[in-house]
Coordinates of C-alpha atoms in Angstrom, one line a residue:
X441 CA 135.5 288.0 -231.1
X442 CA 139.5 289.0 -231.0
X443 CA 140.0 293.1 -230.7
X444 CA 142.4 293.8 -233.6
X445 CA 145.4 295.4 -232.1
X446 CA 147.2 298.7 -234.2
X447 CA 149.8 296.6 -235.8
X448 CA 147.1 293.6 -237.0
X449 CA 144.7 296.1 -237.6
X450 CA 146.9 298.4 -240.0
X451 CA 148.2 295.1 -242.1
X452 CA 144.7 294.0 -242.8
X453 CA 144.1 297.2 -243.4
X454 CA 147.3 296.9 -246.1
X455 CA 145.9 293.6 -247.3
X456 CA 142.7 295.0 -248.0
X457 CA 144.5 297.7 -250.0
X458 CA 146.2 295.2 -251.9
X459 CA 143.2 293.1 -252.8
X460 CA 141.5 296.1 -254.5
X461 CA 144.1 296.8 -255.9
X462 CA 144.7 293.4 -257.5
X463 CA 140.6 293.3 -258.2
X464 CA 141.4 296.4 -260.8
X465 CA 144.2 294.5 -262.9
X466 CA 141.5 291.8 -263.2
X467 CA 139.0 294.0 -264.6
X468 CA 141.6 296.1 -266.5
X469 CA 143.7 293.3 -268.1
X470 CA 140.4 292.1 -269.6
X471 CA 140.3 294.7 -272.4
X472 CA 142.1 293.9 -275.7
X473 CA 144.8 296.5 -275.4
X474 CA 146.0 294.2 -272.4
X475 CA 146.5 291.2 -274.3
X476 CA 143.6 289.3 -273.0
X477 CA 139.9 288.7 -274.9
X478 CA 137.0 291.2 -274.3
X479 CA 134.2 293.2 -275.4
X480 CA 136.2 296.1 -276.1
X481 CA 138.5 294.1 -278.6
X482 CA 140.1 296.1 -281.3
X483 CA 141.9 296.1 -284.7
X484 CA 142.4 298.0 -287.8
X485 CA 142.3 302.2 -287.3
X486 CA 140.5 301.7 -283.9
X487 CA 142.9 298.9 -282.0
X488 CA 144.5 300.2 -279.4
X489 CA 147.6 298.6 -280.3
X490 CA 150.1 298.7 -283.0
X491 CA 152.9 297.7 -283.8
X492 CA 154.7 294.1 -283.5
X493 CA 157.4 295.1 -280.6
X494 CA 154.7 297.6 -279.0
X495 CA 154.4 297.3 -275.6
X496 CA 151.2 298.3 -272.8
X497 CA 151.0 299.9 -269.7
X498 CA 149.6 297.0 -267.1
X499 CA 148.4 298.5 -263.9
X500 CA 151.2 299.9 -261.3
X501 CA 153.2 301.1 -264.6
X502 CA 155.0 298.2 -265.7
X503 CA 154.7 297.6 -269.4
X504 CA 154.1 293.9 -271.0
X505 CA 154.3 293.2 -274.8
X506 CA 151.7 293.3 -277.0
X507 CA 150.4 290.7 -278.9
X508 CA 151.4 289.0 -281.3
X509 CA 150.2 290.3 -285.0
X510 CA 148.4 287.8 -287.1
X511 CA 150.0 287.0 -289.2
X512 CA 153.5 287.2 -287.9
X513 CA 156.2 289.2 -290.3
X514 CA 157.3 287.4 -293.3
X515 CA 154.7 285.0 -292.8
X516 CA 151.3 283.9 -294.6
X517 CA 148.5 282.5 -293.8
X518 CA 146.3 279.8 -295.4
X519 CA 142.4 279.7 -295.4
X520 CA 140.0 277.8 -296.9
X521 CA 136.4 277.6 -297.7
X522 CA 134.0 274.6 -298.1
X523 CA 130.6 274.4 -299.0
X524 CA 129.2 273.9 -296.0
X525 CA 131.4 276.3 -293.4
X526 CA 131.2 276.0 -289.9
X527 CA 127.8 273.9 -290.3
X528 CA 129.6 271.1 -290.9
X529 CA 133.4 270.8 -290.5
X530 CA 133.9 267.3 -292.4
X531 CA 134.9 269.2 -295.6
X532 CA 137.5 271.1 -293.8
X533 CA 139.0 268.2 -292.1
X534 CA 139.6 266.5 -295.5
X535 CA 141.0 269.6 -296.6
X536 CA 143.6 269.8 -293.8
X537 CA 144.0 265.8 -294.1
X538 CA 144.9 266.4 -298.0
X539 CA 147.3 269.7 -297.6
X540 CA 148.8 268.3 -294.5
X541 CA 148.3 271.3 -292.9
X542 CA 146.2 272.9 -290.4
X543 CA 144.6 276.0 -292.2
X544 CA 144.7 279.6 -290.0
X545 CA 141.1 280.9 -291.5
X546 CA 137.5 280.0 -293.1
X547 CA 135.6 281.7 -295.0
X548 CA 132.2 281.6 -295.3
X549 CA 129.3 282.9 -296.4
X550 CA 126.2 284.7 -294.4
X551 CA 123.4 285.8 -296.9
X552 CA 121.1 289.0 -294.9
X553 CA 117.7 287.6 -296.1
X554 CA 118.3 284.2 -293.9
X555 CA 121.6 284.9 -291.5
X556 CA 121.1 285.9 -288.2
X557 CA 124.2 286.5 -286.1
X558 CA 124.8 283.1 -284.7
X559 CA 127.7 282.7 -282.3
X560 CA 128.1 279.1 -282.6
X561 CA 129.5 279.9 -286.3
X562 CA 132.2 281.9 -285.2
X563 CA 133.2 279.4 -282.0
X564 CA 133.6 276.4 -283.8
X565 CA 135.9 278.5 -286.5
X566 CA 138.0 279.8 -283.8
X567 CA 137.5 276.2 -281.8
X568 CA 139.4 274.7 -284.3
X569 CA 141.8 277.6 -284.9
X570 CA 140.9 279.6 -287.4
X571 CA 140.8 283.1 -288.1
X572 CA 136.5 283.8 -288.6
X573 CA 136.4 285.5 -291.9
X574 CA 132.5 286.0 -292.9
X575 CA 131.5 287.0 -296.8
X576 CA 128.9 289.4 -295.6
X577 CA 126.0 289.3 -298.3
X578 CA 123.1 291.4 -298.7
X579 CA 120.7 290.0 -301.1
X580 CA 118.4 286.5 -300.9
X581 CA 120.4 283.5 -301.8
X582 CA 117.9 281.4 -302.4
X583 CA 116.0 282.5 -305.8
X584 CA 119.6 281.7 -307.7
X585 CA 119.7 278.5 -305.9
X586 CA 116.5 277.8 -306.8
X587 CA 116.7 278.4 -310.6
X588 CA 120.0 276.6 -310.5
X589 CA 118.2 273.6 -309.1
X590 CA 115.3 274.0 -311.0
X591 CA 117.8 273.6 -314.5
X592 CA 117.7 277.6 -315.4
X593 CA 119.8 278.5 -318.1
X594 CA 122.4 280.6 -316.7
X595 CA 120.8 284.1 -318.0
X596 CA 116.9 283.5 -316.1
X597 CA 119.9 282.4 -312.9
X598 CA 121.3 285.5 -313.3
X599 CA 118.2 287.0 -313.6
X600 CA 116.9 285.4 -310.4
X601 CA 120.0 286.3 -308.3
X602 CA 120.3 289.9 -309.4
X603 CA 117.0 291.4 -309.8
X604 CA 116.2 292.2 -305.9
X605 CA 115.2 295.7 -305.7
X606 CA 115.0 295.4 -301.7
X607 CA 118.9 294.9 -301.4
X608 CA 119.2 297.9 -303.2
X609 CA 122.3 299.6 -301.7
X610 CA 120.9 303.2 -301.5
X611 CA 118.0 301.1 -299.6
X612 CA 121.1 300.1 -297.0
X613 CA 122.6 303.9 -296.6
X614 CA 118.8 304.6 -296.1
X615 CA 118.6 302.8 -292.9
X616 CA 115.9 299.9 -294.0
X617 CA 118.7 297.6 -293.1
X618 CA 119.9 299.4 -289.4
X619 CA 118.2 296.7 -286.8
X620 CA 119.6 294.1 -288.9
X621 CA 123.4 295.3 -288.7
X622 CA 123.4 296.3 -285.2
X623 CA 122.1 293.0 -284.0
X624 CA 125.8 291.4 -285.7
X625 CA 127.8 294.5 -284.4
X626 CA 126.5 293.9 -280.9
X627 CA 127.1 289.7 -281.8
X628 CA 130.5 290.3 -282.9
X629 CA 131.5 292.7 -280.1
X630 CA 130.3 290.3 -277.7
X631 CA 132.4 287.7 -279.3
X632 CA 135.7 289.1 -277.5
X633 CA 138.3 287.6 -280.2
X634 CA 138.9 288.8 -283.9
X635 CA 137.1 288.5 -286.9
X636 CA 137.5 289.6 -290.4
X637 CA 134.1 290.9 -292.4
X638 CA 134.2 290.6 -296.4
X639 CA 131.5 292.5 -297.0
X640 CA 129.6 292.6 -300.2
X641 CA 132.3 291.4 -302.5
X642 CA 133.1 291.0 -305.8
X643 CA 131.3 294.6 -306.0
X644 CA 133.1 295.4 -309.4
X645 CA 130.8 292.5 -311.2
X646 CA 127.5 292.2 -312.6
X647 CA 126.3 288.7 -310.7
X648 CA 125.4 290.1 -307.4
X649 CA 122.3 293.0 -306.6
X650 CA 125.1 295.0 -304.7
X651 CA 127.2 295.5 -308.0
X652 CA 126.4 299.0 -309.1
X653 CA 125.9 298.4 -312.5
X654 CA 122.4 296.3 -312.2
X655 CA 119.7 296.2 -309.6
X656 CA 118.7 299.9 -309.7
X657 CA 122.0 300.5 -308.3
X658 CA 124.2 303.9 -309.6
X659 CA 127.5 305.2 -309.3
X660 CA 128.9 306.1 -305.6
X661 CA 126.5 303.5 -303.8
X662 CA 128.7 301.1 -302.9
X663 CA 131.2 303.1 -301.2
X664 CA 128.3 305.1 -299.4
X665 CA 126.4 301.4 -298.4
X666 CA 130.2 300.4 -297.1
X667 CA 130.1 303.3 -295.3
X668 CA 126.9 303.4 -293.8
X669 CA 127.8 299.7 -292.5
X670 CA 131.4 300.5 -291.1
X671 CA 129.8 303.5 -289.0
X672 CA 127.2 301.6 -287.7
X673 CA 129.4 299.0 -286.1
X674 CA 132.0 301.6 -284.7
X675 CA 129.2 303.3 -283.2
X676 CA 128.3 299.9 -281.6
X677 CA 132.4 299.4 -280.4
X678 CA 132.6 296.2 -282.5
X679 CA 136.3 297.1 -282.5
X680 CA 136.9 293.7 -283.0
X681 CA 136.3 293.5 -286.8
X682 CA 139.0 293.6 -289.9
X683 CA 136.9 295.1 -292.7
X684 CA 138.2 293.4 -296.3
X685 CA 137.4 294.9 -299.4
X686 CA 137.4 292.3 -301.9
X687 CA 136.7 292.6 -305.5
X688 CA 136.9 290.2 -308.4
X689 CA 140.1 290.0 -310.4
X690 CA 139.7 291.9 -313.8
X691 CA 138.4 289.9 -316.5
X692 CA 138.8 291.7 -319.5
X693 CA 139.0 295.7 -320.5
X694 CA 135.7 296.2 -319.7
X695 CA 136.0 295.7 -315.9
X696 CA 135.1 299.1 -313.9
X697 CA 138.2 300.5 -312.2
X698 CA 138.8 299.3 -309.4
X699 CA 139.5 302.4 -307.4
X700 CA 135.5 303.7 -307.9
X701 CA 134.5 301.6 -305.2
X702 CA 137.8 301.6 -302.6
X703 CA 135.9 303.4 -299.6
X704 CA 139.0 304.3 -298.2
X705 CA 142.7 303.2 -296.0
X706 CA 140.4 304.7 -293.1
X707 CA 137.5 302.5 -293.8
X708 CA 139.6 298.9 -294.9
X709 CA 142.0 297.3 -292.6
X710 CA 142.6 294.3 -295.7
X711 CA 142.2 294.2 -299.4
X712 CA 141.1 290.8 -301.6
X713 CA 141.1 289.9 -304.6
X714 CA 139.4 286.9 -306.1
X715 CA 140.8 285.2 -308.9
X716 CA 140.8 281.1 -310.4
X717 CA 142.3 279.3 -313.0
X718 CA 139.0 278.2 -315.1
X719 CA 138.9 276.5 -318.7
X720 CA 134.8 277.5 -318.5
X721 CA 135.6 280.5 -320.2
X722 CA 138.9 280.2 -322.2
X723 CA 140.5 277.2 -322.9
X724 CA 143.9 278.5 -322.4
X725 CA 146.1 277.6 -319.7
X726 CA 146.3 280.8 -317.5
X727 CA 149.1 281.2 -315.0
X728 CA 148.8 283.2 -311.2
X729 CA 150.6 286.0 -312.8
X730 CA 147.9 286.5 -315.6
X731 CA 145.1 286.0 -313.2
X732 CA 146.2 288.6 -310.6
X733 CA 149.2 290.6 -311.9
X734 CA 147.1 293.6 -313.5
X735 CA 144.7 293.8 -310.6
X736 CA 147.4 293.9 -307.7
X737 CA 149.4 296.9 -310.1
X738 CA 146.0 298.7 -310.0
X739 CA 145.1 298.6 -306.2
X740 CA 148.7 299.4 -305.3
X741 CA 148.2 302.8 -307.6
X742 CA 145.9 303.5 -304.4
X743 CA 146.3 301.5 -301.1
X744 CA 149.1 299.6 -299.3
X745 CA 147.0 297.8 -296.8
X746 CA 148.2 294.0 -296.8
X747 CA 146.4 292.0 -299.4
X748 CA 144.6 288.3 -299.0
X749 CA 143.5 286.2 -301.8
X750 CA 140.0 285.7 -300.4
X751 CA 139.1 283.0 -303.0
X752 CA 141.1 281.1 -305.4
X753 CA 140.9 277.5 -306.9
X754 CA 142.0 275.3 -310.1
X755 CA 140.1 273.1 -312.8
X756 CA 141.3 269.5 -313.4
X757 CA 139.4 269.6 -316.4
X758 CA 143.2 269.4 -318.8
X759 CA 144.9 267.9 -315.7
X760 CA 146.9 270.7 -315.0
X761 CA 145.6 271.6 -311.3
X762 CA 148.9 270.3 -309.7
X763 CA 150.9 272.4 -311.9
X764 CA 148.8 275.1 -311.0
X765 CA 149.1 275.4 -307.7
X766 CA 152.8 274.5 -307.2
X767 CA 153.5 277.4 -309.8
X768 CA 151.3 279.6 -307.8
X769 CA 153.1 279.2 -304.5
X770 CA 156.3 279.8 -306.6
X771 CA 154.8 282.9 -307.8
X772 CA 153.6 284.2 -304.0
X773 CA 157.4 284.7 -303.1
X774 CA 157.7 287.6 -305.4
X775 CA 154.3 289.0 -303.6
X776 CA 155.5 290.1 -299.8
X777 CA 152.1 292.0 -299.3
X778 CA 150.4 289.1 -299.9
X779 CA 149.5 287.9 -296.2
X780 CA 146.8 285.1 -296.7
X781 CA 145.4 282.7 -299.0
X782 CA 142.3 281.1 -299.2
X783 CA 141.1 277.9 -301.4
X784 CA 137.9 277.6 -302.2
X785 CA 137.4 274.1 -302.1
X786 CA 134.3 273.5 -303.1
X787 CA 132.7 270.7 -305.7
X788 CA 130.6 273.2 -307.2
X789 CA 127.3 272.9 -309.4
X790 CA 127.0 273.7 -313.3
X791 CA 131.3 274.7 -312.7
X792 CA 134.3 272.3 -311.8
X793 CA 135.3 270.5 -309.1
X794 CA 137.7 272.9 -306.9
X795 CA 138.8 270.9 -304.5
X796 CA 142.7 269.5 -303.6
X797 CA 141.1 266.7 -302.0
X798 CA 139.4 265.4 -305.4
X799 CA 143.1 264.9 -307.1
X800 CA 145.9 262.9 -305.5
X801 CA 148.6 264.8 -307.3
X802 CA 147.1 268.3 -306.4
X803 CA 146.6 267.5 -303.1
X804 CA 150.5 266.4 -303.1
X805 CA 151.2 269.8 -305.0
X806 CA 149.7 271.9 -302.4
X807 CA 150.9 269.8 -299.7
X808 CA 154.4 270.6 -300.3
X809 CA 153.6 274.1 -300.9
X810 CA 152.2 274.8 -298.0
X811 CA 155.3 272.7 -296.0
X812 CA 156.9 275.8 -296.4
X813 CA 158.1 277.9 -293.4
X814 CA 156.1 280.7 -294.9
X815 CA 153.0 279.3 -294.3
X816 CA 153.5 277.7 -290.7
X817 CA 152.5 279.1 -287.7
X818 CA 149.7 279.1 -285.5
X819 CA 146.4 281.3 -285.5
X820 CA 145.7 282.3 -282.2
X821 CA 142.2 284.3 -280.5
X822 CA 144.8 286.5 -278.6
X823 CA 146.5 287.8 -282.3
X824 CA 146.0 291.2 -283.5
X825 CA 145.1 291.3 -287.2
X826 CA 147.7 293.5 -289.1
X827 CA 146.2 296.1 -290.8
X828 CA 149.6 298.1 -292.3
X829 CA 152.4 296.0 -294.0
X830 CA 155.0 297.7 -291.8
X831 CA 153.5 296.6 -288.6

């Protein structure tokens, strides 16, 4: 074996030097805050990045910028959600196939009684590339669906769906719940890209247990049970989650206000509304402006965190669906907080048929909607969600 001379021996010994040192950016630029996917990824009040020309320190002190912010300034993004979610993607195909136009998020739905975390949910979303964005439910879906099948009238439904004393919320801030969420913090922190968590919407209603005024529930629960949840996952470092609070639009004068149940700008990164143009209920012709107006003047009396509408759709039933949506993406110019969209395009049971891709002229209507440079861009699993309009 050669004798390494001084001169060899010090520039291996150099090399070496330079190795480890170049081992250490590997294992630092892995981390969020470095632009690349991890464990550790963040948004909302715990990211460790903010701001759209921020910039990070890489290893030997030269800064790189930080991601990009999803979505991008002046821009909005469009979601959609289908009956079947991530289980089967044929839905959402005809969807983008209708509104020529690759949608940046799903939504779907994860019921407590009979969701597990399951990963492959989340990959195929982001696979196809889309922003994850789960409706977080605690209750048992399956009496409602039951009754529903079985040809219930729609109060012994309600009945069924509502009256589940285990999903009580105090029964969540209690703990009964604990193993449960920590299994999805540790799944969702192990995911290493973003994700958005709708938990328990619609909580200003009286059609899911979690609404306060039914199910044994009482005042203060909700924001306790949101809480409860929120702390849970920080204390597991799932930084990688954008909490949306979304409640139902108000329907009349007797909808609760909505700021009883807002847990806080320290506890919601976005805020959702959901909102459709039915004839079920009235018969009159009701515009995006009626639906939402009221509703978006009451949450700005308390938050500014960017606003999505997490579900909206339109009846066919008086052929007005096209006219509806090309009115409502008129209407989203005058709404810059606005920052997502998402259709709920669903054929659904005992209501209407939601979808674009059932009507020719809608799905031409929010085809050319949608062609606007507002609405293209790319979602991408190295984006930081924006959690402050002036990001």
């Amino acid at each position: 074996m050669a004798r390494l001379t001084r001169p060899r021996g010090a520039l291996v010994l150099a090399g070496a030097l330079l190795l480890a040192l170049a081992l250490t950016s590997v294992a630092t630029s892995g981390r969020w805050g470095d632009g690349r996917s991890g464990p550790t990824a963040g948004t909302g009040p715990d990211r460790p990045v903010a701001g759209e020309a921020a910039e990070t320190a890489r290893p030997g002190g030269s800064p790189r910028p930080a991601r990009a912010l999803f979505p991008p300034k002046g821009k909005t993004f469009v979601g959609v959600m289908t009956a079947a979610g991530p289980h089967d993607l044929t839905a959402t195909t005809m969807f983008a196939a209708a509104a020529e136009h690759q949608p940046q998020a799903m939504l779907f739905s994860v019921g407590w009684a009979s969701g597990p975390f399951d990963r492959t949910l989340f990959d195929r979303i982001s696979g196809r590339g889309m922003l994850p964005i789960v409706g977080w439910e605690p209750w048992d879906h399956r009496p409602g669906e039951a009754a529903i099948e079985r040809g219930l009238p729609t109060p012994e439904v309600d009945r069924a769906r509502i009256a589940q004393p285990r999903y009580r919320l105090a029964n969540i801030v209690r703990g009964d719940f604990d193993d449960y969420l920590r299994s999805w913090a540790d799944g969702i922190r192990s995911l290493g890209y973003p994700v958005a968590i709708r938990f328990a919407h619609e909580m200003n209603g009286y059609w899911y247990p979690w609404c306060e005024s039914v199910n044994g529930n009482r005042p203060g629960d909700y924001v306790a049970a949101w809480r409860h949840v929120r702390d849970l996952f920080r204390a597991a470092g799932a930084t990688n989650v954008t909490w949306v609070w979304s409640p139902n639009n108000k329907w009349d004068d007797s909808t609760p206000e909505l700021s009883t149940f807002y847990p806080g700008d320290d506890q919601v990164d976005w805020v959702g509304l959901s909102g459709y143009y039915s004839t079920v209920f009235s018969p009159e012709y009701r515009s995006f402006d009626k639906i939402f107006a009221e509703s978006i003047e009451d949450i700005r009396a308390f938050t500014g965190k960017p606003l999505v509408i997490t579900e909206t759709g339109a009846s066919d039933s008086q052929g007005r669906k096209a006219e509806w949506i090309a009115e409502t993406f008129r209407s989203l110019r005058r709404y810059p907080d606005i920052i997502g969209v998402v259709w709920f395009e669903v054929d659904k049971p005992r209501e209407t048929d939601w979808r674009i891709a059932s009507s020719p002229a809608a799905a031409r209507a929010f085809a050319r909607a949608v062609a606007d440079p507002r609405y293209t861009f790319t979602w991408s699993a190295d984006m930081i969600p924006r959690s402050a309009m002036e990001d």
